[in-house]
Tab-separated table of N, CA and C in Angstrom:
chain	number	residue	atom	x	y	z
G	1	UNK	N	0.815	-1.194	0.000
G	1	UNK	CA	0.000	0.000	0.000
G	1	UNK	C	0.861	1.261	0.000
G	2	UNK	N	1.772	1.333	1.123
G	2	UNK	CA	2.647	2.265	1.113
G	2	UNK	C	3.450	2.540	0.086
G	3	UNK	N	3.927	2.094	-1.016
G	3	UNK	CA	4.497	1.736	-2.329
G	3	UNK	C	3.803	2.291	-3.365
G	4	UNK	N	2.301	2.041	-3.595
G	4	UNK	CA	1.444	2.521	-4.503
G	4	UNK	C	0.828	3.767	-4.038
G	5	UNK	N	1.373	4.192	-2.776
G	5	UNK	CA	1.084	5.327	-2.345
G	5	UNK	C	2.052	6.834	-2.918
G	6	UNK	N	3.422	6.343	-2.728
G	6	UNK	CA	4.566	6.910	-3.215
G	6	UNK	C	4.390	6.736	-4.688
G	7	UNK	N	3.824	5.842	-5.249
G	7	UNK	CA	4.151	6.003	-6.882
G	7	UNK	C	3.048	6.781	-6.985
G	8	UNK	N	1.940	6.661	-6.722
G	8	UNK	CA	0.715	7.819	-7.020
G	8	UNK	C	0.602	8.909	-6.277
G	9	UNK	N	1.039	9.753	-6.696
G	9	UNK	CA	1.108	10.919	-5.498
G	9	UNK	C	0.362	12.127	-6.196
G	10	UNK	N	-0.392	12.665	-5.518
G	10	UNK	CA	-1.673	13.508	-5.959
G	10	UNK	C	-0.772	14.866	-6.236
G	11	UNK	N	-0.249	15.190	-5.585
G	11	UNK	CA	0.340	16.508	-5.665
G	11	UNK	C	2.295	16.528	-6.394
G	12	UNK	N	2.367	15.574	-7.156
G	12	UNK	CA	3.102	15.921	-8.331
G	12	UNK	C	2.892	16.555	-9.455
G	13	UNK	N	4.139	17.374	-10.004
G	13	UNK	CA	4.360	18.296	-11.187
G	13	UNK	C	4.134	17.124	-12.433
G	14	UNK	N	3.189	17.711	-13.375
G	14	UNK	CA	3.104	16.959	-14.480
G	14	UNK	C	4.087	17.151	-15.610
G	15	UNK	N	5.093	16.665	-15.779
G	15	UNK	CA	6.232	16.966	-16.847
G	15	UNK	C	5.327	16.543	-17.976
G	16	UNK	N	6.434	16.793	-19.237
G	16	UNK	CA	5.535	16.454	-20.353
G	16	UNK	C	5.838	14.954	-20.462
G	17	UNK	N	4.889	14.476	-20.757
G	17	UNK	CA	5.186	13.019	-21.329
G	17	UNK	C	4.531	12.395	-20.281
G	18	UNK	N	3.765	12.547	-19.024
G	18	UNK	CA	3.478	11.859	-17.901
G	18	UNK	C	2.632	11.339	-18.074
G	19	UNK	N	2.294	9.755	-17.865
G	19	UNK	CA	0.609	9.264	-17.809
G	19	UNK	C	0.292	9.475	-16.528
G	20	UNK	N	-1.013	10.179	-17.024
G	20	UNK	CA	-2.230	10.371	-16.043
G	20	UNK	C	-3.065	9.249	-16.025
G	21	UNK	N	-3.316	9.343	-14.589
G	21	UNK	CA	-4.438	8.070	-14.200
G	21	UNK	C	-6.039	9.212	-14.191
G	22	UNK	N	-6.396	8.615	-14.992
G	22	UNK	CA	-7.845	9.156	-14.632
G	22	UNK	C	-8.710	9.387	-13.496
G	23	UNK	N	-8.345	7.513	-12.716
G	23	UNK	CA	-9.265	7.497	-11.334
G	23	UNK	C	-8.960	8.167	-10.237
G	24	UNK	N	-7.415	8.694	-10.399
G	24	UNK	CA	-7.131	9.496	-9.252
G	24	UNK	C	-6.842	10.797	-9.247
G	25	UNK	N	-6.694	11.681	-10.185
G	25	UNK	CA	-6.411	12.570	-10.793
G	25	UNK	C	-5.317	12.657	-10.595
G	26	UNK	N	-4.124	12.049	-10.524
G	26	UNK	CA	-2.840	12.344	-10.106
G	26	UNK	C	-2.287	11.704	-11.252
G	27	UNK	N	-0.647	11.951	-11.126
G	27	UNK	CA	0.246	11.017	-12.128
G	27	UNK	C	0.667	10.237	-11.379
G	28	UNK	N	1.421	9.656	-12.841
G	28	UNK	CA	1.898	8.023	-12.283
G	28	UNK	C	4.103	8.274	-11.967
G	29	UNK	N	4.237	8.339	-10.883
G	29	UNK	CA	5.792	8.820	-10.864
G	29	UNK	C	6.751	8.058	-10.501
G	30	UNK	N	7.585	7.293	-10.393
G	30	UNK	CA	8.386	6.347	-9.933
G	30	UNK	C	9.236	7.172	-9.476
G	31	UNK	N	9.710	8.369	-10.175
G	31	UNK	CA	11.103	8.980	-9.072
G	31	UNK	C	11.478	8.670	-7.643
G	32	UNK	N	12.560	8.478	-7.765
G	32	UNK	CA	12.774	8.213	-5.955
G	32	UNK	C	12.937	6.926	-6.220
G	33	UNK	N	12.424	5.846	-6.414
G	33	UNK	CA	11.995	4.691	-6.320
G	33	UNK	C	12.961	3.396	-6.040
G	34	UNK	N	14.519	4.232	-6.979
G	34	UNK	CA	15.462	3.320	-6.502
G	34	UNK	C	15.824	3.827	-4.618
G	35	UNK	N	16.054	4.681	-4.896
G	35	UNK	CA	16.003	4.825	-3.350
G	35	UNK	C	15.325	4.248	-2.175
G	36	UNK	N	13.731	4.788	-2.792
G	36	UNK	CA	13.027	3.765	-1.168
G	36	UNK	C	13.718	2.369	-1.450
G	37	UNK	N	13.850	1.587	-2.475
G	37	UNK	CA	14.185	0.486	-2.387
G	37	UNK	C	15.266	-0.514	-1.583
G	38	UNK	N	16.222	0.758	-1.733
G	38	UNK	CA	17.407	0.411	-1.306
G	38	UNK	C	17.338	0.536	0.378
G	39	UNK	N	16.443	1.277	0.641
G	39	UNK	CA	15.893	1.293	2.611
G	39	UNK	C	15.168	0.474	2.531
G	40	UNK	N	14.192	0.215	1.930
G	40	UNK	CA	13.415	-1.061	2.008
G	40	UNK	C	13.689	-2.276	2.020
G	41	UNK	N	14.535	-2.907	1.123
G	41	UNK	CA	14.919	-4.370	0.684
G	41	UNK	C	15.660	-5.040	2.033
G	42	UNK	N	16.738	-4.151	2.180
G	42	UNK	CA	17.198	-4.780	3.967
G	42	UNK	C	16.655	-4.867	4.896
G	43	UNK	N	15.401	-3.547	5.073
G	43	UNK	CA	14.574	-3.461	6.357
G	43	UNK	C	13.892	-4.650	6.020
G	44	UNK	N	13.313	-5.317	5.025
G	44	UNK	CA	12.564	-6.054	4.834
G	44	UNK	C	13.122	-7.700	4.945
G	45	UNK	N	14.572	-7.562	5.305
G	45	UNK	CA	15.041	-9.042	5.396
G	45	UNK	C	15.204	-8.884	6.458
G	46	UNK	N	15.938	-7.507	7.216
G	46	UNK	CA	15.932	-7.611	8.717
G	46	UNK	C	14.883	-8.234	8.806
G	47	UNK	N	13.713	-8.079	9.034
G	47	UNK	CA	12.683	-8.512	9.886
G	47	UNK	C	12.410	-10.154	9.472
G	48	UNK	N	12.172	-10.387	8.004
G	48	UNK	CA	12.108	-11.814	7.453
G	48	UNK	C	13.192	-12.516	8.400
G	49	UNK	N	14.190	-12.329	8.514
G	49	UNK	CA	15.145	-13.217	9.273
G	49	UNK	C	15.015	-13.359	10.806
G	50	UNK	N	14.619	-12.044	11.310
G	50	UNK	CA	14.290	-12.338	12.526
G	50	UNK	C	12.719	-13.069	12.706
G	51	UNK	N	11.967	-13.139	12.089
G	51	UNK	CA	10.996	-14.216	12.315
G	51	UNK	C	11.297	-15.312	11.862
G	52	UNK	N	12.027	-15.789	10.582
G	52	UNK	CA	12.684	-16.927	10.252
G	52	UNK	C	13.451	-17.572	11.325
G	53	UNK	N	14.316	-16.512	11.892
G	53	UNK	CA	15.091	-17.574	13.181
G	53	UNK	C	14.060	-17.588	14.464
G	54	UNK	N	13.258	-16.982	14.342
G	54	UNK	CA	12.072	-17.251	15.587
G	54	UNK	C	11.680	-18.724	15.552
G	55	UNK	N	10.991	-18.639	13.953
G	55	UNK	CA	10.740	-20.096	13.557
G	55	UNK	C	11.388	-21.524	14.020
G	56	UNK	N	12.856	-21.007	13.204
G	56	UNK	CA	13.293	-22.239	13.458
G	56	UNK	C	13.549	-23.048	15.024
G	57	UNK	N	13.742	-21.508	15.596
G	57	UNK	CA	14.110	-21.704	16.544
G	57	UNK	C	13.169	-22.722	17.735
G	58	UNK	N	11.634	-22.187	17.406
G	58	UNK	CA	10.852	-22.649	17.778
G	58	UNK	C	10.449	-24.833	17.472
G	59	UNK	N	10.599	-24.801	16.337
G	59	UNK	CA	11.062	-26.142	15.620
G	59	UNK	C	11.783	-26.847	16.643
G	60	UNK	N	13.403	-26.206	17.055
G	60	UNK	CA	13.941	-27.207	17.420
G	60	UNK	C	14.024	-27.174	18.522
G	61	UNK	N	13.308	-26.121	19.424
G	61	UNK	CA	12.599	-27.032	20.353
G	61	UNK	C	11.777	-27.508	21.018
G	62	UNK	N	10.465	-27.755	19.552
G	62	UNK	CA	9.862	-28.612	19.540
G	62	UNK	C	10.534	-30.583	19.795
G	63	UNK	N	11.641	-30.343	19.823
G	63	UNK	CA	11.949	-31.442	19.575
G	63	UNK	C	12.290	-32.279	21.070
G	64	UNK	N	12.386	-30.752	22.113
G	64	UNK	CA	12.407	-31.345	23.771
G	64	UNK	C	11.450	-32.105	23.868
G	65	UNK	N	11.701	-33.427	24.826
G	65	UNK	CA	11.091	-34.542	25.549
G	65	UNK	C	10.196	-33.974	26.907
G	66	UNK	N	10.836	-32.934	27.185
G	66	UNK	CA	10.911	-32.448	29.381
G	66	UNK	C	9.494	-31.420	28.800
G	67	UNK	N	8.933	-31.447	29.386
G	67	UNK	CA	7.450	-30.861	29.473
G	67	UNK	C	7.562	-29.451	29.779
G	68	UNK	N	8.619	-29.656	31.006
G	68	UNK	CA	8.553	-28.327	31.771
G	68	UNK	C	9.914	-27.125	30.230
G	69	UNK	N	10.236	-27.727	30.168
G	69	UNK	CA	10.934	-27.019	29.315
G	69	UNK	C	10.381	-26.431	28.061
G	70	UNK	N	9.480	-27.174	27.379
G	70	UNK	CA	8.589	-26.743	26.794
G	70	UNK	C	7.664	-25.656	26.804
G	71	UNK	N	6.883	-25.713	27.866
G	71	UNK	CA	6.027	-24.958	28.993
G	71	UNK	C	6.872	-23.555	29.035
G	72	UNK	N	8.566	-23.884	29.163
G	72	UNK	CA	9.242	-22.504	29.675
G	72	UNK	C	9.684	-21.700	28.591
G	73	UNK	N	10.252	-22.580	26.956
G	73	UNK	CA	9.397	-21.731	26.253
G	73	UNK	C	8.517	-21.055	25.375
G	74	UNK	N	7.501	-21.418	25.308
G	74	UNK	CA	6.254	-21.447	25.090
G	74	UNK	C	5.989	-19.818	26.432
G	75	UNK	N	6.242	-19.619	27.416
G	75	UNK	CA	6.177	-18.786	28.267
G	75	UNK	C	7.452	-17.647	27.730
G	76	UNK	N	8.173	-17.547	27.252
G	76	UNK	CA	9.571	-17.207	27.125
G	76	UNK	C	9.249	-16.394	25.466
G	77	UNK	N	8.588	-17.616	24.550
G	77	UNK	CA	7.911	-16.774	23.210
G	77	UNK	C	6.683	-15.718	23.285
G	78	UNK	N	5.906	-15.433	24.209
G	78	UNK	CA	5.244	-15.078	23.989
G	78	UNK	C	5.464	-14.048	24.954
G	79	UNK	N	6.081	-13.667	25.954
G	79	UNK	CA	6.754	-12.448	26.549
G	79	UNK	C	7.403	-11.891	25.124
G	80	UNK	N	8.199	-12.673	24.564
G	80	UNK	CA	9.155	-12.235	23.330
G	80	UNK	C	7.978	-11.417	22.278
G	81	UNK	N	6.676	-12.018	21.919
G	81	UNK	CA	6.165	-11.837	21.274
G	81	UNK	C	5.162	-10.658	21.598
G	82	UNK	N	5.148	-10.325	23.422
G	82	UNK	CA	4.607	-9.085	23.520
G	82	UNK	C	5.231	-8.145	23.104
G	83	UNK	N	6.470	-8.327	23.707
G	83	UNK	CA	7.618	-6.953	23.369
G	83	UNK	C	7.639	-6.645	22.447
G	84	UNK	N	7.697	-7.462	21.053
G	84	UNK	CA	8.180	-7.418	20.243
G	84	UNK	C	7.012	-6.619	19.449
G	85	UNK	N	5.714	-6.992	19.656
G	85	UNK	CA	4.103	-6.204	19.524
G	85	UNK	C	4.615	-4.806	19.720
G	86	UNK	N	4.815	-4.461	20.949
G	86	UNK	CA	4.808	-3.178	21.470
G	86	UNK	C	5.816	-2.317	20.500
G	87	UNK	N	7.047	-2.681	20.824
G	87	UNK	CA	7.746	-2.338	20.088
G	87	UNK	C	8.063	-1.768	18.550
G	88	UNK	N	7.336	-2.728	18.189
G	88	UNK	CA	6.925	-2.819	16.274
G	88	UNK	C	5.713	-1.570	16.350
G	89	UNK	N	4.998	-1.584	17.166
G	89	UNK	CA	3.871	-0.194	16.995
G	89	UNK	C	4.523	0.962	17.519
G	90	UNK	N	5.559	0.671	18.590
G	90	UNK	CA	5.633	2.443	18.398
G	90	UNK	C	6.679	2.570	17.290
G	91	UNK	N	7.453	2.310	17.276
G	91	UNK	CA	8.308	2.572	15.884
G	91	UNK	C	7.641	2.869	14.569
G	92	UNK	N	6.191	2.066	14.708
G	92	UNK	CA	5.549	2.382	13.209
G	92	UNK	C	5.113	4.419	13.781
G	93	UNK	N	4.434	3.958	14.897
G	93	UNK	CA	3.732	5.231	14.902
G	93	UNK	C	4.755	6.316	14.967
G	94	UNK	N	6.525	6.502	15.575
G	94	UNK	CA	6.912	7.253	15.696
G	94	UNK	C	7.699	7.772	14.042
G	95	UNK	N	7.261	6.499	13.062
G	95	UNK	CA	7.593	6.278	11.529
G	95	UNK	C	6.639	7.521	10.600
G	96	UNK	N	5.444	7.384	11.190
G	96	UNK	CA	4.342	8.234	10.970
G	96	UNK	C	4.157	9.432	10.897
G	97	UNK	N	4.707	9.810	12.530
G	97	UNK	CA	4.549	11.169	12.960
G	97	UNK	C	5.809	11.956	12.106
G	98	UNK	N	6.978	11.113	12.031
G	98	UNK	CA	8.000	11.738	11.567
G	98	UNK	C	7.954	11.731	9.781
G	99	UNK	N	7.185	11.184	9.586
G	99	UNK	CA	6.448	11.259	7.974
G	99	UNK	C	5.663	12.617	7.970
G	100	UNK	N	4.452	12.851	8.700
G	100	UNK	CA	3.348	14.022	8.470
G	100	UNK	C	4.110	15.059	8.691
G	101	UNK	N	5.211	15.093	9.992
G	101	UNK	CA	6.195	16.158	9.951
G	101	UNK	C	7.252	16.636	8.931
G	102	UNK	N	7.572	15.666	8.037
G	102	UNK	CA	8.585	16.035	6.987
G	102	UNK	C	7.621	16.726	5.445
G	103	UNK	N	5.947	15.850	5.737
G	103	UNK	CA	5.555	16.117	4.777
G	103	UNK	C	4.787	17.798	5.094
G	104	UNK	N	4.878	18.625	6.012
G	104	UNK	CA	4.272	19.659	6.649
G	104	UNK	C	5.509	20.401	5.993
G	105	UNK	N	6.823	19.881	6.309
G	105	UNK	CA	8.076	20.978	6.164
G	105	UNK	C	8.322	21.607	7.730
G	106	UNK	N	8.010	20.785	8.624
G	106	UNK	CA	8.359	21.536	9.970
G	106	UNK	C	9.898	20.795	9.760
């Protein structure tokens, strides 16, 4: 969403040669585009990898016999998985605020 947000942007300069989208009245702009990418593509494995090794991690030890160990973590992921909640929202929201602020020009 955020992607097709940046490529359609209502309040771009129409150079000559630009296709216009009808349904939105805006143009269609890719500028920039290698850029977000290049912040994007890593942020986006950071995180793939850290749930990937969550995964696996979880897998192997599925593979404990001891109950109680299991139990501990199963208790141990899901503390992990509050923090990790909390965490992931304020960063989005402080992602946000510091978006409407750049897009204001303060």
């Amino acid at each position: 969403f955020l992607l097709i947000r940046y490529v359609i942007s209502p309040f771009c300069n129409l150079p000559k040669g630009t296709i216009r989208l009808p349904l939105y009245k805006s143009c269609w702009s890719l500028r920039g585009i290698t850029r977000y990418c290049h912040v994007a593509f890593p942020a986006t494995i950071m995180v793939a990898l850290d749930w990937w090794s969550s995964e696996i991690f979880s897998m192997i030890v599925g593979l404990l016999h001891n109950t109680a160990q299991l139990a501990a973590h199963v208790a141990a992921a899901n503390l992990y998985n509050l923090v990790y909640t909390f965490t992931l929202g304020l960063s989005s929201a402080v992602g946000i605020l510091v978006g409407i602020s750049i897009g204001k020009g303060d």
